[in-house]
PDB file of C-alpha atoms and ligand atoms in Angstrom:
ATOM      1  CA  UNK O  22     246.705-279.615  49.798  1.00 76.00           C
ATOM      2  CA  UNK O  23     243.792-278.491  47.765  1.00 83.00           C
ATOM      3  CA  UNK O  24     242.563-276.413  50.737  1.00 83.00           C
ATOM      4  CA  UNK O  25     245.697-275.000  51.032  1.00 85.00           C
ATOM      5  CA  UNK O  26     245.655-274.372  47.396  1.00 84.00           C
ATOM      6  CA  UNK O  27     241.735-272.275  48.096  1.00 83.00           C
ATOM      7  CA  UNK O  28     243.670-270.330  51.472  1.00 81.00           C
ATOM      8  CA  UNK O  29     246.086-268.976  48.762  1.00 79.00           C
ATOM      9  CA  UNK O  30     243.966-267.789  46.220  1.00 82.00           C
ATOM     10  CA  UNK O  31     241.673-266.095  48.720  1.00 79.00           C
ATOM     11  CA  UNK O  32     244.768-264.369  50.404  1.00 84.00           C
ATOM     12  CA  UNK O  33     245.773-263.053  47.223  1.00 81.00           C
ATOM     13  CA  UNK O  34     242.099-261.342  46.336  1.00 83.00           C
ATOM     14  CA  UNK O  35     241.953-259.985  49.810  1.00 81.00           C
ATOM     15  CA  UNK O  36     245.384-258.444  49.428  1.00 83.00           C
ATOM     16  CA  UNK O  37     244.752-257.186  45.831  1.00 81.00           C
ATOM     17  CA  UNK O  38     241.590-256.145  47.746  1.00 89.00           C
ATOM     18  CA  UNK O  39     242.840-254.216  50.590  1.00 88.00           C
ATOM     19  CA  UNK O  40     245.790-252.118  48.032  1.00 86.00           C
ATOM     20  CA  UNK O  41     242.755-250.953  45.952  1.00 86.00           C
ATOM     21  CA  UNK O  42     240.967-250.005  48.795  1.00 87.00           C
ATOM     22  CA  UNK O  43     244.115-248.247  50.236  1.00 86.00           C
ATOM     23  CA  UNK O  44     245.015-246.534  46.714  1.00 85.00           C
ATOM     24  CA  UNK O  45     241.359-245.025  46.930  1.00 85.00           C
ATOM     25  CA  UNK O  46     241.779-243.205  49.858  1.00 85.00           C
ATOM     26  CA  UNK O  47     244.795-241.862  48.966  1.00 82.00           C
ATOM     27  CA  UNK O  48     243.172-240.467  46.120  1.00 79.00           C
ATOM     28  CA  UNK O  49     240.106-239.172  48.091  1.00 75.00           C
ATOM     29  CA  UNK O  50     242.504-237.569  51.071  1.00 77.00           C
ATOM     30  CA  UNK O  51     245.009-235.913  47.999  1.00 76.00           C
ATOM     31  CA  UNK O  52     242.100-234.557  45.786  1.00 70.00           C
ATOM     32  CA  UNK O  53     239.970-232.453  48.089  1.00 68.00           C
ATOM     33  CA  UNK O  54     236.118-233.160  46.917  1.00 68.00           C
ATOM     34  CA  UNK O  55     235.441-230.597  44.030  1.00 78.00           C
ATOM     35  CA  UNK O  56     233.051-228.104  44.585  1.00 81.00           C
ATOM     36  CA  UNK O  57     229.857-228.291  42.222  1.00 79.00           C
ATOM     37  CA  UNK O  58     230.052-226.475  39.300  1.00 73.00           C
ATOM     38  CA  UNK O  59     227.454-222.941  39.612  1.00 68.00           C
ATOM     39  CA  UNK O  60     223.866-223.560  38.429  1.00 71.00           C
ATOM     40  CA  UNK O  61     223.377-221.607  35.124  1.00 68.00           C
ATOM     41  CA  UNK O  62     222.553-218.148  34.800  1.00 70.00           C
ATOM     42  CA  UNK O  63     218.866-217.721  35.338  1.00 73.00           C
ATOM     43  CA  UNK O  64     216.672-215.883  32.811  1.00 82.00           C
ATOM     44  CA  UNK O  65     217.055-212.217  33.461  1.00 93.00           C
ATOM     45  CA  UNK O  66     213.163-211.390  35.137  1.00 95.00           C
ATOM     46  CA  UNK O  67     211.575-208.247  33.254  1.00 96.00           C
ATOM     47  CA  UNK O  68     208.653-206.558  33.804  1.00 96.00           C
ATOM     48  CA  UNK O  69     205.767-206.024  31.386  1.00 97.00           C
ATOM     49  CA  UNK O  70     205.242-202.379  30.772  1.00 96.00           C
ATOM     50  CA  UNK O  71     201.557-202.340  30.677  1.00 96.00           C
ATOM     51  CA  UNK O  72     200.261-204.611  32.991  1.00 97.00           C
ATOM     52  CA  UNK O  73     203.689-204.958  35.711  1.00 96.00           C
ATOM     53  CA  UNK O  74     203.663-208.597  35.415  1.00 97.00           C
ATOM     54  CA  UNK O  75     207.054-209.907  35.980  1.00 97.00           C
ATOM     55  CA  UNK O  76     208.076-212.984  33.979  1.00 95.00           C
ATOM     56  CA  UNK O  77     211.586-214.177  32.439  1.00 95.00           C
ATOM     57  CA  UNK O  78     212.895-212.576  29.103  1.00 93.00           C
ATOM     58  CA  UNK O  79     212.859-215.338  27.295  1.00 94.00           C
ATOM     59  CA  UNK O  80     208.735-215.592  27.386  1.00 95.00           C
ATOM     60  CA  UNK O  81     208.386-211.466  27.252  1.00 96.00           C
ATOM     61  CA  UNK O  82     207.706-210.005  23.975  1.00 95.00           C
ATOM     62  CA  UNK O  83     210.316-207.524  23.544  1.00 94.00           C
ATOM     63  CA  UNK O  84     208.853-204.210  21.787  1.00 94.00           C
ATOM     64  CA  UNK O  85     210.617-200.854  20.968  1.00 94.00           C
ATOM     65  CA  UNK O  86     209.850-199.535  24.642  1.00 94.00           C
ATOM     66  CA  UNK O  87     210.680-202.703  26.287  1.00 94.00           C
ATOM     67  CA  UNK O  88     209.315-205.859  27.097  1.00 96.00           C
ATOM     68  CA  UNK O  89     205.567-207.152  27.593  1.00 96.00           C
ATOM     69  CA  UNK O  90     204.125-210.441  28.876  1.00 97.00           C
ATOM     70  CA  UNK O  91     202.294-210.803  25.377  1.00 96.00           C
ATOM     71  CA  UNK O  92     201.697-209.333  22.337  1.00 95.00           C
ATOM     72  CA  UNK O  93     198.382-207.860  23.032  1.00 96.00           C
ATOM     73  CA  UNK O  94     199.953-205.919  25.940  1.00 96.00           C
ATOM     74  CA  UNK O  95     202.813-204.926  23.371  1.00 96.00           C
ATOM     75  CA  UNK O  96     199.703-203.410  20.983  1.00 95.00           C
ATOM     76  CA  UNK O  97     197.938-201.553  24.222  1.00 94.00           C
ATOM     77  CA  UNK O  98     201.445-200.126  25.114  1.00 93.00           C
ATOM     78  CA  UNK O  99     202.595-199.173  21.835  1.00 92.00           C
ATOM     79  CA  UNK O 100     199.610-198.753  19.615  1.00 84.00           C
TER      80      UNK O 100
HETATM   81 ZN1   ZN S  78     201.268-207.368  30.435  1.00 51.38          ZN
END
């Protein structure tokens, strides 16, 4: 009796088992996989007008003629 009592109660957690298993698919086969979301925008590359050094425009020093690698090149350029 008590081993009948153990069948049962494994039964039951293989069933409960095998519907959650079942309800995931379902979900995977009715949701298609999402596609991954677009890597951010990348720093816009500019070019330093004295020496032609590219570099992104978020480390360029931007002066009234456009952008330079550093300040000192940003002096040179523009006095
Ligand atoms: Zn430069």
């Amino acid at each position: 009796m008590k081993y009948l009592l153990v069948l049962a109660v494994v039964l039951v957690a293989f069933y409960i088992w095998r519907n959650n298993r079942a309800a995931e698919a379902r979900e995977q086969t009715a949701t298609p996989p999402r596609a991954p979301a677009p890597p951010a925008a990348p720093d816009a590359i500019v070019t330093c007008r004295h020496c032609g050094v590219h570099l992104p425009s978020r480390e360029a020093v931007k002066g009234t003629l456009g952008y330079y690698c550093g300040p000192e090149h940003q002096r040179f350029a523009e006095g």
